[in-house]
Coordinates of C-alpha atoms in Angstrom, one line a residue:
M1 CA 61.0 3.4 21.6
G2 CA 57.4 3.2 22.7
K3 CA 55.8 5.3 25.3
V4 CA 56.3 4.0 28.8
F5 CA 53.8 4.9 31.5
S6 CA 54.2 5.0 35.3
M7 CA 52.3 2.6 37.4
K8 CA 50.6 4.5 40.2
S9 CA 48.3 1.8 41.5
K10 CA 49.8 -0.4 44.2
R11 CA 46.6 -2.4 45.0
N12 CA 47.0 -6.2 44.9
H13 CA 45.4 -8.0 42.0
G14 CA 43.9 -4.9 40.5
Q15 CA 41.3 -4.3 43.1
L16 CA 39.0 -1.4 42.4
K17 CA 39.0 1.7 44.4
Q18 CA 37.0 1.5 47.6
G19 CA 36.8 5.2 48.6
E20 CA 34.6 7.6 46.7
T21 CA 31.9 5.2 45.5
G22 CA 31.6 3.6 48.9
R23 CA 31.2 7.1 50.5
R24 CA 28.5 8.0 48.0
I25 CA 26.5 4.9 48.9
E26 CA 26.9 5.8 52.6
Q27 CA 25.7 9.4 51.9
L28 CA 22.7 8.0 50.2
A29 CA 21.8 5.8 53.2
E30 CA 22.5 8.7 55.7
S31 CA 20.1 11.0 53.8
V32 CA 17.4 8.4 54.1
V33 CA 18.1 7.9 57.8
K34 CA 18.0 11.7 58.5
M35 CA 14.6 12.0 56.7
A36 CA 13.2 9.2 58.9
E37 CA 14.6 10.8 62.0
R38 CA 12.8 14.0 61.1
A39 CA 9.6 12.0 60.6
K40 CA 9.7 12.7 56.9
D41 CA 8.8 10.2 54.2
P42 CA 12.2 8.7 53.2
E43 CA 12.9 9.2 49.5
V44 CA 15.6 8.9 46.9
L45 CA 15.8 11.1 43.9
I46 CA 16.7 9.3 40.6
P47 CA 17.6 11.2 37.4
T48 CA 15.0 10.3 34.8
R49 CA 16.5 7.9 32.2
A50 CA 14.2 8.7 29.3
L51 CA 14.5 10.3 25.8
S52 CA 12.5 13.3 27.2
N53 CA 15.4 14.0 29.6
V54 CA 18.2 13.6 27.1
A55 CA 20.0 16.4 25.3
F56 CA 23.0 16.8 23.1
N57 CA 25.7 19.0 24.6
E58 CA 27.2 21.0 21.6
K59 CA 30.3 21.9 23.7
T60 CA 31.3 18.5 24.9
K61 CA 29.7 16.6 21.9
H62 CA 28.2 14.1 24.4
V63 CA 24.6 12.8 24.7
E64 CA 23.8 13.9 28.3
L65 CA 21.0 13.4 30.9
G66 CA 19.0 16.5 31.7
D67 CA 18.0 17.8 35.1
G68 CA 14.7 15.9 35.3
K69 CA 14.4 13.7 38.4
Q70 CA 11.8 11.3 39.8
S71 CA 11.2 10.7 43.5
R72 CA 11.1 7.2 44.9
S73 CA 9.7 7.2 48.5
L74 CA 9.0 4.6 51.1
F75 CA 5.5 5.6 52.1
N76 CA 4.1 5.8 48.5
Y77 CA 2.3 2.6 47.8
G78 CA 3.3 2.6 44.2
Q79 CA 6.9 3.4 44.9
A80 CA 7.7 1.5 48.2
K81 CA 8.9 -1.7 46.6
R82 CA 11.3 0.0 44.2
F83 CA 12.5 2.2 47.0
M84 CA 13.4 -0.8 49.1
Q85 CA 14.9 -2.6 46.1
T86 CA 17.1 0.5 45.5
M87 CA 18.4 0.5 49.1
L88 CA 18.9 -3.3 49.0
V89 CA 21.0 -3.3 45.8
A90 CA 23.0 -0.3 47.2
S91 CA 23.8 -2.4 50.3
K92 CA 24.9 -5.3 48.3
C93 CA 27.2 -3.1 46.2
K94 CA 28.6 -1.6 49.4
E95 CA 29.4 -5.1 50.6
L96 CA 31.3 -5.9 47.4
I97 CA 33.3 -2.7 47.7
E98 CA 34.2 -3.4 51.3
R99 CA 35.2 -7.0 50.5
G100 CA 37.2 -6.0 47.4
K101 CA 35.1 -8.4 45.3
T102 CA 33.1 -8.0 42.1
A103 CA 29.9 -9.6 40.9
S104 CA 27.9 -9.9 37.7
I105 CA 24.5 -8.3 37.3
R106 CA 23.1 -11.8 37.5
Q107 CA 24.9 -12.5 40.7
I108 CA 23.6 -9.3 42.2
Y109 CA 20.1 -10.5 41.5
Y110 CA 20.8 -13.7 43.5
L111 CA 22.6 -11.9 46.3
A112 CA 19.6 -9.6 46.8
K113 CA 16.8 -12.0 46.2
H114 CA 15.1 -13.5 49.2
T115 CA 11.6 -13.8 50.7
I116 CA 10.9 -11.0 53.3
K117 CA 10.6 -12.5 56.7
G118 CA 7.0 -13.1 57.9
T119 CA 5.6 -12.6 54.4
S120 CA 5.4 -14.4 51.0
E121 CA 6.8 -11.3 49.3
K122 CA 10.1 -11.7 47.4
T123 CA 12.5 -8.8 47.0
F124 CA 12.8 -9.6 43.3
D125 CA 10.6 -11.8 41.1
D126 CA 13.1 -11.9 38.3
Q127 CA 16.3 -10.3 37.0
A128 CA 14.3 -7.9 34.8
E129 CA 13.4 -6.1 38.1
S130 CA 17.0 -5.9 39.5
D131 CA 18.9 -4.8 36.4
P132 CA 17.2 -1.4 36.1
I133 CA 17.7 -0.8 39.8
I134 CA 21.5 -1.1 39.2
E135 CA 21.2 1.6 36.5
D136 CA 19.1 3.7 38.8
L137 CA 21.8 3.5 41.5
E138 CA 24.5 4.5 39.0
V139 CA 22.7 7.7 38.2
A140 CA 21.6 8.4 41.7
I141 CA 25.1 8.5 43.1
D142 CA 26.9 9.5 39.8
S143 CA 29.1 6.4 39.6
L144 CA 29.7 3.9 36.9
R145 CA 28.4 0.3 37.3
E146 CA 32.0 -0.8 37.3
E147 CA 32.8 1.5 40.2
L148 CA 30.0 -0.3 42.1
H149 CA 32.0 -3.5 41.5
V150 CA 29.3 -4.9 39.2
F151 CA 30.2 -6.3 35.8
A152 CA 28.5 -7.7 32.7
S153 CA 29.7 -10.4 30.3
N154 CA 33.0 -9.8 28.6
R155 CA 32.7 -8.9 24.9
G156 CA 35.5 -7.8 22.5
N157 CA 39.1 -8.4 21.7
L158 CA 42.1 -6.3 20.7
A159 CA 45.7 -6.9 19.4
G160 CA 48.6 -4.6 18.8
P161 CA 51.7 -3.0 20.2
I162 CA 50.5 -2.2 23.7
T163 CA 51.4 -3.7 27.0
L164 CA 48.8 -3.7 29.7
V165 CA 48.7 -4.6 33.4
D166 CA 45.4 -6.4 34.0
A167 CA 44.7 -7.4 37.6
G168 CA 48.4 -7.3 38.4
N169 CA 49.4 -9.4 35.3
T170 CA 51.6 -7.8 32.6
L171 CA 50.2 -8.7 29.1
D172 CA 51.8 -7.9 25.8
C173 CA 48.9 -7.5 23.4
A174 CA 51.1 -8.2 20.4
A175 CA 51.8 -11.7 21.7
M176 CA 48.4 -13.0 22.8
G177 CA 47.9 -15.7 20.2
S178 CA 45.1 -16.0 17.6
A179 CA 42.4 -14.8 20.0
G180 CA 44.2 -11.6 21.1
Y181 CA 43.5 -9.9 24.4
A182 CA 40.0 -10.4 25.7
V183 CA 38.7 -7.1 27.0
P184 CA 37.1 -7.4 30.4
S185 CA 33.9 -5.8 31.6
I186 CA 35.7 -3.6 34.2
C187 CA 38.4 -1.4 32.6
E188 CA 38.9 1.2 35.3
P189 CA 42.4 2.5 36.1
D190 CA 42.6 0.5 39.3
M191 CA 42.0 -2.7 37.3
I192 CA 43.9 -2.0 34.1
Q193 CA 47.0 0.2 33.6
F194 CA 48.9 1.0 30.5
K195 CA 52.6 0.1 30.8
K196 CA 54.0 0.7 27.3
C197 CA 52.5 1.7 23.9
D198 CA 54.0 1.8 20.4
A199 CA 50.7 2.2 18.6
K200 CA 49.9 5.3 16.5
F201 CA 46.1 4.9 16.3
I202 CA 43.2 2.5 17.1
L203 CA 41.2 0.8 14.4
H204 CA 37.9 -0.4 15.8
V205 CA 35.8 -2.8 13.7
E206 CA 32.3 -4.1 14.2
K207 CA 32.6 -7.9 14.3
D208 CA 34.9 -10.7 15.5
T209 CA 35.0 -12.1 12.0
V210 CA 36.3 -8.9 10.5
W211 CA 38.8 -8.5 13.4
R212 CA 40.2 -11.9 12.8
R213 CA 41.0 -10.9 9.2
F214 CA 43.0 -7.9 10.4
H215 CA 44.7 -10.0 13.1
E216 CA 45.6 -12.9 10.8
D217 CA 47.0 -10.4 8.2
R218 CA 48.9 -8.7 11.1
F219 CA 47.5 -5.3 10.0
W220 CA 48.4 -4.0 13.5
E221 CA 52.1 -4.9 13.0
E222 CA 52.5 -3.3 9.6
H223 CA 50.6 -0.1 10.5
K224 CA 51.6 0.3 14.2
C225 CA 48.1 0.3 15.5
I226 CA 45.7 -1.4 17.9
V227 CA 42.9 -3.3 16.2
S228 CA 39.8 -4.0 18.3
H229 CA 36.2 -5.2 17.9
G230 CA 33.1 -5.1 20.1
G231 CA 31.1 -8.0 18.8
G232 CA 28.5 -5.7 17.3
Q233 CA 27.6 -2.7 19.5
P234 CA 30.5 -2.6 21.9
A235 CA 29.9 -3.4 25.5
R236 CA 30.6 -0.9 28.3
G237 CA 34.1 -2.4 29.0
M238 CA 35.2 -2.0 25.4
R239 CA 33.9 1.5 25.1
R240 CA 35.5 2.5 28.4
L241 CA 38.9 1.0 27.3
L242 CA 38.7 2.8 23.9
R243 CA 38.0 6.1 25.7
R244 CA 40.9 5.6 28.1
M245 CA 43.4 4.7 25.4
H246 CA 42.2 7.7 23.3
E247 CA 42.3 10.1 26.3
E248 CA 45.4 8.8 28.2
L249 CA 47.5 7.6 25.3
K250 CA 46.4 10.3 22.9
L251 CA 45.5 7.7 20.2
P252 CA 43.2 8.7 17.4
V253 CA 40.2 6.3 16.9
F254 CA 39.0 5.2 13.5
V255 CA 35.9 3.1 13.2
L256 CA 35.1 0.6 10.4
L257 CA 31.5 -0.6 10.4
D258 CA 28.9 -2.1 8.1
N259 CA 27.2 0.3 5.6
D260 CA 23.8 0.1 7.2
P261 CA 21.7 1.9 9.8
W262 CA 23.0 -0.4 12.6
G263 CA 26.6 0.5 11.7
Y264 CA 25.7 4.2 11.7
Y265 CA 24.1 3.7 15.2
I266 CA 27.2 1.9 16.6
Y267 CA 29.4 4.8 15.4
S268 CA 27.0 7.2 17.0
V269 CA 27.2 5.4 20.4
I270 CA 31.0 5.2 20.2
K271 CA 31.3 8.9 19.3
H272 CA 28.6 10.6 21.3
G273 CA 27.2 8.1 23.7
S274 CA 24.0 6.0 24.1
I275 CA 20.6 7.6 24.4
N276 CA 19.5 4.9 26.8
L277 CA 22.6 5.3 29.0
A278 CA 23.3 9.0 28.5
Y279 CA 24.6 9.3 32.1
E280 CA 27.7 7.3 31.1
S281 CA 28.6 9.3 28.0
R282 CA 31.1 11.7 29.5
R283 CA 33.3 8.7 30.6
M284 CA 32.8 6.5 27.5
A285 CA 32.1 8.6 24.4
I286 CA 34.9 9.6 22.0
P287 CA 33.8 12.8 20.2
D288 CA 37.0 12.8 18.1
A289 CA 36.3 9.3 16.6
K290 CA 36.2 9.2 12.8
F291 CA 34.1 6.9 10.6
I292 CA 36.2 5.6 7.7
G293 CA 33.7 3.1 6.2
V294 CA 32.1 1.3 4.8
S295 CA 30.5 4.2 2.9
S296 CA 27.5 4.3 0.7
F297 CA 29.8 5.7 -2.0
D298 CA 32.2 2.8 -1.9
Y299 CA 30.1 0.7 -4.2
E300 CA 31.1 2.9 -7.2
R301 CA 34.4 4.1 -5.6
C302 CA 35.7 0.5 -5.2
D303 CA 34.0 -0.9 -8.3
M304 CA 32.1 -3.5 -6.4
S305 CA 29.9 -6.2 -8.0
D306 CA 26.2 -6.5 -7.6
D307 CA 26.8 -9.6 -5.5
V308 CA 27.6 -7.5 -2.4
K309 CA 24.2 -5.7 -2.4
I310 CA 21.8 -6.5 0.5
E311 CA 18.4 -4.9 -0.1
L312 CA 17.1 -2.4 2.4
D313 CA 13.9 -3.4 4.2
Q314 CA 11.3 -1.1 5.6
N315 CA 12.9 -1.2 9.1
D316 CA 16.2 -0.2 7.6
V317 CA 14.7 2.8 5.8
K318 CA 12.8 3.9 9.0
R319 CA 15.9 3.5 11.2
A320 CA 18.1 5.4 8.7
K321 CA 15.7 8.4 8.7
Q322 CA 15.6 8.4 12.5
I323 CA 19.4 8.5 12.7
A324 CA 19.6 11.3 10.1
N325 CA 17.4 13.3 12.5
Y326 CA 19.6 12.8 15.5
P327 CA 20.7 16.4 16.6
W328 CA 24.4 15.4 16.2
F329 CA 23.9 14.3 12.6
A330 CA 21.1 16.6 11.5
D331 CA 23.4 19.6 10.8
K332 CA 26.3 17.6 9.3
K333 CA 26.0 17.7 5.5
P334 CA 28.5 14.9 4.9
W335 CA 26.4 12.5 7.0
Q336 CA 23.2 13.7 5.4
R337 CA 24.7 12.9 2.0
E338 CA 26.0 9.5 3.3
I339 CA 22.5 8.4 4.6
A340 CA 20.7 9.9 1.6
K341 CA 23.0 7.9 -0.8
M342 CA 22.3 4.7 1.0
L343 CA 18.6 5.3 0.7
K344 CA 19.0 6.1 -2.9
N345 CA 21.0 3.0 -3.5
G346 CA 18.3 0.9 -1.9
F347 CA 20.9 -1.5 -0.5
K348 CA 23.4 -1.9 2.3
M349 CA 26.8 -3.5 2.4
E350 CA 28.8 -5.4 5.0
V351 CA 32.5 -4.8 5.7
E352 CA 33.1 -8.3 4.4
A353 CA 31.8 -7.2 1.0
M354 CA 35.3 -5.9 0.3
I355 CA 36.7 -9.4 0.6
S356 CA 34.7 -10.3 -2.6
K357 CA 37.5 -8.6 -4.6
D358 CA 40.3 -10.5 -2.8
L359 CA 40.9 -12.0 0.6
E360 CA 43.5 -9.4 1.5
Y361 CA 41.8 -6.4 -0.3
L362 CA 40.2 -5.2 2.9
T363 CA 43.4 -5.1 4.9
G364 CA 45.9 -4.5 2.1
E365 CA 44.2 -1.9 0.0
Y366 CA 40.8 -0.7 1.2
V367 CA 41.6 0.4 4.8
P368 CA 45.0 1.9 4.0
M369 CA 43.4 3.9 1.2
K370 CA 40.8 5.1 3.7
L371 CA 43.3 6.1 6.3
K372 CA 45.3 8.1 3.8
D373 CA 42.4 10.1 2.3
K374 CA 40.9 12.3 5.0
K375 CA 38.3 13.6 2.6
Q376 CA 36.6 10.2 3.0
W377 CA 36.4 10.3 6.7
L378 CA 33.0 11.2 8.4
D379 CA 33.0 13.1 11.6

């Protein structure tokens, strides 16, 4: 029998919670009003989202934002517009929360865009101005974008023995057809709940094409697992759902990616978090995730042909050296050997390279071999 989980949320249609995040926006507005009432320059403090303010927490194994903050004030000529844009976006998010609605980042841009009365000045000239403001608001009130009722494009699918409740609809992810379950942008507990799970682990692969191989071969059925993909670097929704399944369902996460610097970086983001979005790491990173391939040593280990080699270019070499110097990789000898081996090889390999041996070699031999041999895992 699979694990059955209680359903605590009683909100209709999976509406997101309206309490804490809405209150934080109100508190932000109240602080600005109080400063104005005391004849002080109204300001908002925004944690600095830059590499200089990012650190690796050895205890939590997360990439985290530091304590650095920047002031954004109304009466500073260079900051006034961004101050007003911040408050405007906050007001639109508050409206969404109060109405129980969600909007895309593109829709937020149009909701907030207008010409200021009596002037020819527009609130936003283009979306490139509004997107960073949303991220600023996230860190300013310590809330995820999804908790602000803002979503991005959906990207990623999964299949396997798990039953979800998505926006009030019960979905068996082992019976979703050839496309599997399309992972939404917002995967918070008020939107998605876990009803039943028979899976023993999660296998996350890089690309849709690889995922389809596993899905068609029904790898998830034979090995009692969930197989997911993120369409390259996984979007926030996929990362959040992976973290929730790992944390709430106690499912180990194994990652299968291309043998190249980009694959290493994707693993780094899944495991420790993104440098650019360090403020979200504690709710999305999976420090216990394991990299099972493709390894630089698999060329000899699996007796691959020269046909699978893709020559490294200068950008590949530069990026590989940068990743080797990440604090969370720098002291790990297995990762240093892995990256050094790729550079010595002078070539990279895709996951699909394994299919050159046989169409079912990837799902029938390669990954089962990797899962059995813990010595081949990279942490």
